[in-house]
XYZ file of C-alpha atoms in Angstrom:
682
model
C 27.000 11.328 11.711
C 24.789 11.790 8.849
C 21.736 9.366 8.814
C 21.293 7.524 5.854
C 18.450 8.486 3.420
C 15.728 6.583 4.041
C 12.806 5.879 1.787
C 10.480 5.268 4.434
C 10.564 8.151 6.562
C 11.628 11.167 3.965
C 9.805 12.622 1.528
C 11.296 13.490 -1.987
C 12.817 17.178 -2.053
C 12.959 17.586 1.847
C 16.359 17.666 3.563
C 16.197 16.696 7.172
C 19.814 17.763 7.873
C 20.784 17.597 11.437
C 23.874 20.071 12.712
C 26.502 18.469 14.351
C 26.622 18.399 18.338
C 28.726 21.480 19.878
C 30.537 18.631 21.826
C 31.604 16.674 18.680
C 35.457 16.271 18.445
C 37.189 17.863 15.600
C 38.673 14.598 14.458
C 35.189 12.982 14.276
C 33.980 15.934 12.644
C 36.359 15.739 9.863
C 36.092 11.929 9.273
C 32.199 12.413 8.940
C 32.610 15.238 6.844
C 35.041 13.341 4.435
C 32.596 10.372 4.603
C 29.702 12.402 3.078
C 31.984 14.279 0.415
C 33.096 10.851 -0.703
C 29.404 9.546 -1.054
C 28.722 13.005 -2.888
C 31.564 12.706 -5.223
C 30.333 9.160 -5.887
C 27.447 10.540 -7.763
C 29.707 11.448 -10.664
C 28.896 8.333 -12.211
C 25.137 8.902 -11.947
C 22.911 10.077 -14.932
C 21.042 13.184 -14.063
C 17.924 14.125 -16.504
C 17.149 17.432 -15.007
C 19.524 20.240 -13.633
C 22.416 18.411 -14.957
C 24.926 20.969 -15.067
C 23.912 22.318 -11.598
C 24.342 18.793 -10.418
C 27.611 18.290 -11.887
C 29.054 21.559 -10.499
C 28.121 21.039 -6.998
C 29.760 17.425 -7.402
C 32.986 19.053 -8.853
C 33.063 21.624 -6.130
C 32.854 19.040 -3.448
C 34.996 16.818 -5.195
C 37.718 19.255 -5.283
C 37.218 20.228 -1.541
C 37.301 16.542 -0.738
C 41.064 16.462 -1.812
C 41.525 19.469 0.564
C 39.696 17.783 3.490
C 41.648 14.700 3.091
C 45.040 16.404 3.026
C 44.337 18.035 6.546
C 43.303 14.613 7.729
C 46.597 12.911 6.287
C 48.939 15.815 7.747
C 46.938 15.476 10.846
C 46.858 19.271 11.029
C 45.554 21.049 14.235
C 41.926 21.982 13.967
C 41.144 24.851 15.861
C 37.898 26.251 16.855
C 37.205 28.617 14.128
C 37.669 25.326 11.854
C 35.301 23.488 13.633
C 32.604 26.124 13.293
C 33.231 26.110 9.457
C 33.381 22.209 9.037
C 30.300 21.793 11.245
C 28.306 24.348 8.627
C 29.975 22.461 5.617
C 28.669 19.021 7.217
C 25.017 20.690 7.499
C 25.138 21.823 3.758
C 26.717 18.498 2.825
C 23.833 16.769 3.986
C 21.367 18.629 2.277
C 23.481 18.319 -1.068
C 23.490 14.705 -0.734
C 19.475 14.326 -0.143
C 19.266 16.530 -3.188
C 21.514 14.401 -5.484
C 19.605 11.346 -4.174
C 16.370 12.593 -5.491
C 17.801 14.234 -8.814
C 19.187 10.625 -9.592
C 15.918 8.725 -8.873
C 14.577 6.972 -12.184
C 10.908 7.048 -10.948
C 10.843 10.735 -9.880
C 12.067 12.016 -13.514
C 8.840 13.739 -14.477
C 8.496 15.366 -10.857
C 11.928 16.542 -10.793
C 11.415 18.181 -14.050
C 8.198 19.973 -12.864
C 10.022 21.051 -9.656
C 13.231 22.209 -12.000
C 12.989 25.968 -11.023
C 12.840 25.069 -7.148
C 15.451 22.589 -7.495
C 17.811 24.911 -9.275
C 17.158 27.395 -6.574
C 18.072 24.803 -3.853
C 21.426 24.156 -5.925
C 22.049 28.149 -5.924
C 21.427 28.229 -2.127
C 23.753 25.167 -1.267
C 26.623 26.263 -3.424
C 26.662 29.518 -2.042
C 26.473 28.056 1.524
C 29.464 25.922 0.654
C 31.295 29.174 -0.429
C 30.289 31.053 2.788
C 31.276 28.344 4.950
C 34.575 28.327 3.483
C 35.233 31.840 3.507
C 35.416 32.020 7.315
C 38.221 29.558 7.345
C 41.784 31.144 8.113
C 43.685 29.375 5.343
C 47.015 30.968 6.368
C 46.906 29.637 9.743
C 46.487 26.314 8.628
C 49.174 23.540 8.591
C 48.680 22.302 4.897
C 50.406 22.838 1.742
C 50.322 25.948 -0.418
C 48.714 23.995 -3.325
C 45.813 22.916 -0.822
C 45.403 26.521 0.365
C 45.063 27.781 -3.186
C 42.608 24.751 -4.148
C 40.790 25.770 -1.091
C 40.479 29.256 -2.088
C 39.556 28.306 -5.719
C 36.684 26.222 -4.353
C 35.508 29.323 -2.308
C 35.543 31.671 -5.083
C 33.759 29.220 -7.392
C 31.177 28.550 -5.052
C 30.423 32.300 -4.067
C 30.274 33.334 -7.921
C 28.823 30.237 -9.035
C 26.073 30.670 -11.725
C 22.853 28.401 -11.516
C 20.658 27.887 -14.519
C 17.635 26.000 -15.483
C 18.632 23.535 -18.175
C 14.929 22.123 -18.593
C 12.886 25.082 -19.796
C 11.852 23.733 -23.219
C 10.764 20.211 -21.776
C 9.226 21.757 -18.697
C 7.049 24.063 -20.903
C 6.134 21.251 -23.170
C 4.526 19.218 -20.238
C 2.794 22.265 -19.164
C 1.695 22.803 -22.635
C 0.144 19.317 -22.710
C -1.449 19.483 -19.255
C -3.028 22.562 -20.522
C -4.348 21.005 -23.590
C -5.758 18.306 -21.489
C -7.921 20.649 -19.218
C -8.986 21.979 -22.539
C -10.223 18.680 -23.928
C -7.317 18.566 -26.328
C -5.531 15.242 -26.673
C -1.545 15.470 -27.078
C 0.159 14.716 -30.424
C 2.097 11.293 -30.109
C 5.190 12.966 -31.182
C 5.228 15.299 -28.459
C 4.697 12.779 -25.935
C 7.659 10.816 -27.483
C 10.048 13.759 -27.577
C 9.080 14.563 -23.706
C 9.898 10.731 -22.872
C 12.943 10.796 -24.851
C 14.131 13.857 -23.028
C 13.434 12.418 -19.730
C 15.091 9.203 -20.575
C 11.981 6.850 -20.152
C 12.217 4.107 -22.751
C 9.749 1.454 -21.811
C 6.348 0.729 -20.189
C 8.011 -0.479 -17.015
C 9.800 2.560 -16.560
C 6.669 4.876 -16.858
C 4.777 2.657 -14.735
C 7.630 3.116 -12.086
C 6.824 7.137 -12.410
C 3.237 6.398 -11.865
C 3.756 4.550 -8.681
C 6.109 7.298 -7.531
C 3.498 9.814 -8.075
C 0.698 8.008 -6.515
C 2.940 7.787 -3.358
C 3.434 11.178 -3.361
C -0.392 12.147 -3.728
C -0.894 9.656 -0.672
C 1.630 11.794 1.348
C 0.538 15.104 -0.030
C -3.185 14.358 0.907
C -2.055 13.892 4.271
C -0.774 17.533 4.541
C -2.878 20.622 5.417
C -1.921 22.771 2.552
C -2.193 19.989 -0.267
C -0.148 22.623 -2.237
C 1.047 20.011 -4.652
C -1.933 18.008 -4.874
C -3.144 19.218 -7.968
C -0.028 19.250 -10.262
C 0.776 15.666 -8.952
C -2.656 14.398 -9.813
C -2.225 15.996 -13.161
C 0.980 14.158 -13.912
C -0.508 11.042 -12.995
C -3.190 11.354 -15.615
C -0.485 12.607 -18.060
C 1.790 9.689 -17.325
C -1.114 6.934 -17.371
C -2.182 8.350 -20.791
C 1.377 7.928 -21.922
C 1.959 4.332 -20.731
C -1.103 3.146 -22.624
C -0.493 5.260 -25.983
C 3.354 5.446 -26.386
C 4.050 2.074 -25.519
C 2.954 -1.053 -27.388
C 4.937 -3.866 -25.409
C 4.406 -4.151 -21.566
C 7.822 -5.314 -20.462
C 6.718 -7.134 -17.245
C 4.679 -9.677 -16.278
C 0.787 -8.973 -16.955
C -0.610 -11.764 -15.174
C -0.639 -9.723 -11.773
C -0.916 -5.925 -11.086
C 2.141 -4.489 -11.349
C 2.258 -3.073 -7.837
C 3.321 -6.707 -6.607
C 6.929 -6.748 -7.212
C 9.223 -9.641 -7.144
C 11.505 -7.455 -5.016
C 8.575 -6.844 -2.371
C 7.995 -10.500 -2.322
C 11.631 -11.391 -1.558
C 11.922 -8.880 1.169
C 8.498 -10.209 2.744
C 9.836 -13.768 2.701
C 12.633 -12.798 5.092
C 10.227 -10.899 7.366
C 7.631 -12.345 9.972
C 4.825 -10.762 11.815
C 7.139 -9.559 14.515
C 8.735 -6.975 12.119
C 5.499 -5.272 11.577
C 4.514 -5.040 15.268
C 4.376 -1.344 17.113
C 6.964 -1.368 19.860
C 4.307 0.018 21.841
C 0.944 -1.984 21.483
C 2.736 -5.251 20.110
C -0.040 -5.626 17.558
C 0.554 -5.678 13.625
C 0.760 -1.882 12.479
C -2.458 -0.702 10.545
C -1.159 2.899 10.196
C 2.625 3.127 10.754
C 4.301 6.361 11.184
C 7.967 7.514 11.996
C 9.245 9.937 14.495
C 11.996 12.364 14.236
C 14.255 9.431 15.669
C 13.644 7.304 12.502
C 11.567 4.795 14.795
C 8.178 3.623 13.553
C 5.003 2.764 15.627
C 1.590 2.616 14.801
C -0.180 6.068 14.802
C -2.729 5.435 17.563
C -0.355 4.313 19.952
C 2.135 6.720 19.502
C -0.364 9.389 20.069
C -1.566 8.079 23.173
C 2.054 7.992 24.129
C 2.355 11.428 23.469
C -1.178 12.313 24.847
C 0.094 10.710 28.191
C 2.680 13.357 28.555
C 5.473 11.110 27.553
C 7.718 13.871 24.702
C 10.290 11.209 24.141
C 10.829 8.079 22.123
C 9.535 5.089 23.321
C 12.443 2.888 22.062
C 15.528 5.065 22.837
C 14.109 7.373 25.505
C 15.698 10.386 23.627
C 13.759 13.637 24.250
C 12.167 14.738 21.132
C 12.227 18.351 19.924
C 9.012 17.856 18.045
C 6.394 15.166 17.830
C 5.733 15.289 13.889
C 4.623 12.201 12.388
C 5.524 10.896 8.985
C 3.416 8.403 7.334
C 5.503 5.075 6.585
C 3.645 4.332 3.300
C 6.432 1.872 2.197
C 6.145 -0.183 5.311
C 2.332 0.156 5.320
C 2.508 -1.521 1.873
C 4.612 -4.487 3.055
C 2.536 -5.064 5.907
C -0.511 -5.274 3.688
C 1.248 -7.638 1.394
C 2.606 -9.888 4.243
C -0.909 -9.720 5.221
C -2.471 -10.960 2.184
C 0.212 -13.731 1.436
C -0.185 -15.009 5.167
C -3.730 -14.515 5.769
C -3.205 -12.447 8.870
C -6.186 -9.829 9.291
C -4.962 -6.261 10.023
C -7.595 -3.492 10.871
C -7.702 -0.726 8.311
C -6.516 2.618 9.618
C -8.895 5.665 9.371
C -6.025 7.339 7.090
C -7.348 5.090 4.186
C -10.224 7.112 3.771
C -7.838 10.179 2.945
C -6.299 8.081 -0.025
C -6.982 10.825 -2.564
C -6.252 8.411 -5.510
C -9.683 6.493 -4.507
C -11.663 9.682 -4.702
C -14.715 9.564 -6.983
C -13.519 12.828 -8.515
C -10.151 13.764 -10.220
C -8.127 16.195 -8.453
C -7.448 18.166 -11.251
C -8.923 19.008 -14.461
C -6.231 17.673 -16.474
C -6.413 14.496 -14.738
C -10.017 14.217 -15.249
C -9.939 14.967 -19.110
C -6.694 12.784 -19.523
C -8.497 9.870 -18.040
C -11.777 10.414 -20.098
C -9.617 10.303 -23.073
C -7.807 7.242 -22.224
C -10.666 5.484 -21.401
C -12.053 6.174 -24.866
C -8.714 5.002 -26.215
C -8.624 1.728 -24.524
C -12.198 0.853 -25.189
C -11.337 1.735 -28.857
C -8.678 -0.759 -28.645
C -11.077 -3.423 -27.266
C -13.452 -2.835 -29.932
C -11.275 -2.573 -33.156
C -7.786 -3.569 -31.882
C -5.573 -6.424 -32.784
C -5.342 -9.231 -30.294
C -2.421 -8.111 -28.964
C -3.799 -4.334 -28.716
C -6.883 -6.092 -26.860
C -5.020 -7.976 -24.710
C -2.776 -4.833 -23.425
C -5.858 -2.588 -23.231
C -7.449 -5.295 -20.761
C -4.328 -5.140 -18.694
C -4.429 -1.545 -18.650
C -7.913 -1.144 -17.397
C -7.003 -3.796 -14.733
C -4.394 -1.371 -13.445
C -6.334 1.763 -13.754
C -9.415 0.338 -12.124
C -7.386 -1.126 -9.112
C -7.929 1.618 -6.781
C -9.453 4.650 -8.527
C -13.212 5.035 -8.221
C -12.957 7.980 -10.681
C -11.211 5.616 -13.133
C -13.899 2.857 -12.724
C -16.506 5.650 -13.548
C -14.562 6.752 -16.639
C -14.356 3.261 -18.113
C -17.984 2.302 -17.368
C -19.135 5.204 -19.015
C -16.867 4.705 -22.174
C -18.434 1.150 -22.519
C -15.483 -0.914 -21.327
C -17.609 -3.695 -19.456
C -19.435 -5.204 -22.804
C -16.285 -5.544 -24.399
C -14.213 -6.917 -21.580
C -17.186 -9.880 -21.365
C -16.403 -10.841 -24.822
C -12.668 -11.372 -23.920
C -13.726 -13.913 -21.152
C -14.089 -16.727 -23.858
C -10.400 -16.157 -25.017
C -8.216 -18.944 -25.347
C -5.263 -16.847 -23.976
C -4.973 -17.431 -20.261
C -3.399 -14.114 -19.465
C -6.171 -12.168 -21.689
C -8.937 -13.925 -19.876
C -7.176 -13.309 -16.317
C -6.816 -9.767 -17.172
C -10.380 -9.369 -18.411
C -12.112 -10.966 -15.486
C -9.609 -8.803 -13.149
C -10.929 -5.823 -14.708
C -14.352 -7.015 -14.545
C -13.879 -7.639 -10.915
C -12.662 -3.788 -10.273
C -15.392 -2.251 -12.257
C -18.162 -4.379 -10.388
C -17.118 -2.419 -7.408
C -18.832 0.563 -8.940
C -22.597 0.831 -8.750
C -23.545 1.448 -12.325
C -20.691 -1.286 -13.394
C -22.871 -3.859 -11.666
C -25.910 -2.969 -13.394
C -24.069 -2.898 -16.844
C -22.438 -6.150 -16.204
C -25.794 -8.041 -15.385
C -27.725 -6.067 -18.049
C -25.152 -7.462 -20.790
C -25.477 -11.113 -19.795
C -22.272 -11.180 -17.464
C -23.684 -13.382 -14.635
C -23.624 -16.715 -16.747
C -20.083 -15.836 -18.355
C -18.469 -15.141 -15.133
C -20.207 -18.319 -13.536
C -18.444 -20.076 -16.499
C -15.089 -18.784 -15.579
C -15.317 -19.675 -12.013
C -16.121 -23.205 -13.224
C -13.633 -23.663 -16.118
C -11.510 -20.354 -15.826
C -8.135 -21.253 -17.699
C -5.957 -20.218 -14.569
C -6.813 -20.623 -10.964
C -6.248 -16.903 -10.703
C -9.143 -16.206 -13.327
C -11.557 -18.266 -11.167
C -10.811 -16.442 -8.069
C -11.361 -13.223 -9.830
C -14.654 -14.580 -11.055
C -15.675 -15.436 -7.476
C -14.654 -12.172 -6.156
C -16.719 -10.556 -8.959
C -19.817 -12.551 -7.771
C -19.177 -11.283 -4.207
C -19.471 -7.660 -5.383
C -22.694 -8.487 -7.563
C -24.166 -10.153 -4.524
C -24.003 -6.928 -2.383
C -27.324 -6.088 -4.407
C -30.494 -8.094 -3.380
C -31.763 -8.234 -6.833
C -28.514 -9.978 -7.949
C -27.911 -12.292 -5.062
C -31.445 -13.657 -5.978
C -30.443 -13.828 -9.581
C -27.203 -15.584 -8.802
C -28.830 -18.222 -6.254
C -31.481 -19.075 -8.780
C -28.566 -20.363 -11.217
C -28.424 -23.864 -10.653
C -24.548 -23.859 -11.156
C -23.816 -21.008 -9.062
C -23.397 -22.157 -5.453
C -22.089 -25.572 -6.555
C -19.189 -23.624 -8.572
C -18.184 -21.501 -5.585
C -18.282 -24.894 -3.401
C -15.912 -26.423 -5.714
C -13.656 -23.496 -5.775
C -13.527 -24.139 -1.893
C -12.203 -27.504 -2.466
C -9.718 -26.727 -5.625
C -8.778 -23.128 -5.046
C -5.686 -21.336 -3.928
C -6.116 -19.584 -0.436
C -7.202 -16.431 -2.167
C -9.729 -18.335 -4.493
C -10.985 -19.954 -1.067
C -11.308 -16.723 0.478
C -13.188 -15.005 -2.412
C -15.605 -18.090 -2.634
C -16.358 -17.681 0.992
C -17.134 -14.015 0.737
C -19.278 -14.835 -2.078
C -21.248 -17.427 -0.480
C -21.604 -15.368 2.862
C -22.958 -12.579 0.427
C -25.534 -14.795 -1.131
C -26.631 -15.960 2.185
C -28.364 -12.509 2.893
C -31.076 -13.806 0.719
C -32.758 -16.434 2.841
C -33.877 -18.530 -0.062
C -30.121 -19.238 -0.763
C -29.650 -20.786 2.796
C -31.032 -24.411 1.660
C -28.770 -24.141 -1.445
C -25.903 -23.606 0.294
C -26.650 -26.494 2.777
C -27.506 -28.611 -0.167
C -24.243 -27.851 -1.854
C -22.372 -29.391 0.842
C -20.446 -26.344 2.237
C -20.571 -27.265 6.064
C -18.232 -30.058 6.010
C -15.939 -28.233 3.794
C -15.801 -25.241 6.213
C -15.563 -27.499 9.156
C -12.706 -28.996 7.874
C -11.015 -25.515 6.970
C -11.405 -24.736 10.606
C -9.573 -27.842 11.598
C -6.804 -27.309 8.922
C -6.202 -23.881 7.899
C -3.382 -21.915 9.346
C -4.685 -18.780 7.832
C -6.805 -16.613 10.117
C -8.678 -14.894 7.368
C -10.135 -18.441 6.016
C -10.896 -19.435 9.446
C -12.679 -16.041 10.110
C -14.690 -16.048 7.086
C -15.638 -19.668 7.524
C -16.611 -19.142 11.050
C -18.911 -16.230 9.457
C -20.388 -18.329 6.995
C -21.333 -21.176 9.592
C -22.700 -18.443 12.237
C -25.135 -17.402 9.438
C -26.063 -20.957 8.512
C -26.518 -21.824 12.433
C -29.125 -19.160 12.727
C -31.540 -21.800 11.308
C -32.270 -25.344 12.632
C -31.227 -27.013 9.604
C -28.020 -25.330 9.332
C -27.309 -25.997 13.205
C -27.985 -29.738 12.579
C -25.566 -29.925 9.647
C -22.965 -28.260 11.676
C -23.365 -30.803 14.615
C -23.528 -33.671 12.002
C -19.967 -32.286 10.898
C -18.667 -32.778 14.495
C -17.716 -28.930 14.795
C -18.604 -27.768 18.476
C -14.865 -29.063 19.641
C -13.213 -27.434 16.464
C -15.086 -24.182 17.158
C -14.202 -24.273 21.026
C -10.599 -24.864 19.618
C -10.684 -22.081 17.477
C -11.812 -19.851 20.049
C -9.064 -20.838 22.330
C -6.371 -20.512 19.616
C -7.290 -17.673 17.546
C -5.811 -14.290 17.916
C -8.399 -12.660 15.747
C -10.930 -10.752 17.636
C -13.506 -11.117 14.679
C -12.802 -14.979 14.934
C -13.457 -14.993 18.361
C -16.620 -13.070 18.074
C -18.087 -15.248 15.417
C -17.154 -18.355 17.521
C -19.447 -17.184 20.417
C -22.093 -16.152 18.041
C -22.020 -19.570 16.555
C -21.846 -21.515 19.875
C -24.800 -19.253 20.894
C -26.735 -20.266 17.827
C -26.217 -23.815 18.253
C -27.319 -23.610 21.978
C -30.356 -21.665 20.897
C -31.418 -24.417 18.326
C -30.095 -27.505 19.827
C -29.353 -26.826 23.397
C -29.687 -30.676 24.747
C -27.119 -31.648 22.271
C -24.850 -28.960 22.566
C -24.782 -27.708 26.255
C -23.695 -30.718 27.775
C -20.590 -30.820 25.398
C -19.637 -27.267 26.142
C -19.614 -27.819 29.945
C -17.544 -30.821 29.492
C -14.841 -28.442 28.164
C -12.909 -27.354 31.122
C -11.257 -24.201 29.373
C -14.353 -22.959 27.864
C -15.539 -20.772 30.873
C -11.985 -19.125 31.205
C -12.306 -18.005 27.730
C -15.727 -16.725 27.586
C -14.848 -14.570 30.754
C -11.888 -13.227 28.969
C -14.178 -11.977 26.228
C -16.229 -10.055 28.649
C -13.273 -7.628 29.213
C -11.174 -8.188 26.211
C -13.609 -9.067 23.391
C -15.586 -6.632 20.919
C -18.732 -5.317 22.252
C -20.821 -7.925 20.505
C -18.680 -10.875 21.508
C -18.902 -9.430 25.260
C -22.646 -9.436 25.016
C -22.913 -12.907 23.318
C -20.368 -14.410 25.674
C -22.219 -13.197 28.763
C -25.335 -14.499 27.159
C -23.609 -17.951 26.823
C -22.011 -18.044 30.390
C -25.690 -17.569 31.688
C -26.919 -20.260 29.754
C -24.241 -22.635 30.672
C -24.763 -21.698 34.301
C -28.403 -22.146 34.629
C -28.137 -25.569 32.611
C -25.251 -26.632 35.033
C -27.195 -25.628 38.054
C -30.664 -27.322 37.343
C -28.424 -30.330 36.250
C -27.108 -30.602 39.769
C -30.407 -30.085 41.174
C -31.597 -33.263 40.347
C -33.580 -32.340 37.025
C -32.987 -35.224 34.488
C -34.116 -32.774 31.473
C -33.591 -29.171 32.726
C -35.941 -26.718 30.951
C -34.094 -23.549 30.236
C -36.187 -20.422 30.708
C -37.933 -19.257 27.766
C -36.093 -16.165 27.140
C -33.111 -17.972 26.514
C -34.996 -19.967 23.613
C -32.944 -23.049 24.009
C -34.235 -26.057 21.846
C -34.241 -29.006 24.202
C -34.966 -32.376 22.349
């Protein structure tokens, strides 16, 4: 049977057809062939934007052939070995036709199918002729079917062998190529030309255009993983072209603009029906960070399946099937679902090495056309921020937010174009969505080194803190906290932020009132500020410690627990921080987290925190730890299963506890621990 097309494992315009087994029964082969033919014929209802006549021609041919095949099945005609050879070849060709039609009918791939129209027309030519060749070997005279059906099969054979395949899309293709060439030369396209292309492609709305961009970015990710990277330049050029059109052609955004459009309602509905087990590698049983599919269609984490193959196992771990090849196909759609699931549920997942290969994040554009298109677009959007109507400013802020989400190059262009000062002006907007989009865009631009400086030089710190404190939406407040985190990565700015009296109290307030994402952003911002020693007492004075201990006791999100532990471990490095943590009754809670957490990072922070507490207040902490019967088991487990740092800290803590215990039982009332342990007993 043909495998259903799977967007998780098949790249567009690839046709992974499988020849039927030689042992398949004739009746089964015929049934499967009819099933595929019916699916193909169902595409007559679809709208094809490119290669229209060629698509209709192959559907019509297979529709006529379907009548012939159904007649054979209904009459229960005897199928000889020569028929099996012909039908097997038809089955193989039909699979490829089906894949091609699936791709041709995709709404989000219209511009890509236009750019590949010459190649696609060649595929139609090859496949239609292959149908004719497969039918030509049939001995129609020996078949037990009506004369009418024999004549129909003969007609289909002749039509397939003599079919003329032409490219319908030359004018539209030339127009797009001309626009891309203009971009390369620094010449912007005429609006009427852009509208003509979009009318030809049937792209009528902002959301449809955005869908095409998402598809192209997905393809760039896949193409970047290939050795040849043959289509990388043209894909990048098309992303630049479509991004320019999205901002210039469409005045109305026909989707929710309060969040990045990559987070779809559909994805959220899918994720609500899933749990973490659906994202675990069948080999390691850990949540996958880099899911890849093998030829059987099953998905594994890249590192796990490579180890499996490296151990001399040329089989599918789940089915035991021997593999003809061990090629791996990145399952980017599943990877996106895993990332969204982890974000929504606070599950930490390791970043794969493949993230560094994401071409869309590159600091330079992958083509001259993409580079110039982005520079023109940046100037256009900044112009809208400066002199546009309120509606145009609002849309420009949203476009900047999207463009700067992942692309380092886009951030650079928009910083150079002067977007930051104008976005800062929008932070005082009374429109909820405008303020949110402006601060989200600034969050993205604050990741750029020059962007940080421009933001601070234009008085951005006070404006951003005002949004943290009094943002119109909680989402705006959490974006503002995230912006402070990136600014705090610069020593000069973390000093400046700490010296603003309202800064740390505002982040502390967000720890109480914020959503989980808001709390996380506040935590990482506070952690960044603690890198400056003078901010230590300010964090303690703001009352952060009791809030973090409460988060450890009540939160079910691993990321919040891990970040809370990181902040507490930093505070515990000084005596006053240790005292505050002990006063909040945190020791038993920390041990409980060490026992229950599945995060290696959280366990490492727990051991570091306990070590710091013992170092500063050993007399108060060590007896409590010794009174916990499960602690030693947990520490010994970390010696072999924890990170290198956790293992080292666990070993040190074990020695401290053993020495304290031995001296206590030796009759010493107040055992003095060795100086090298630096335990303060008082």
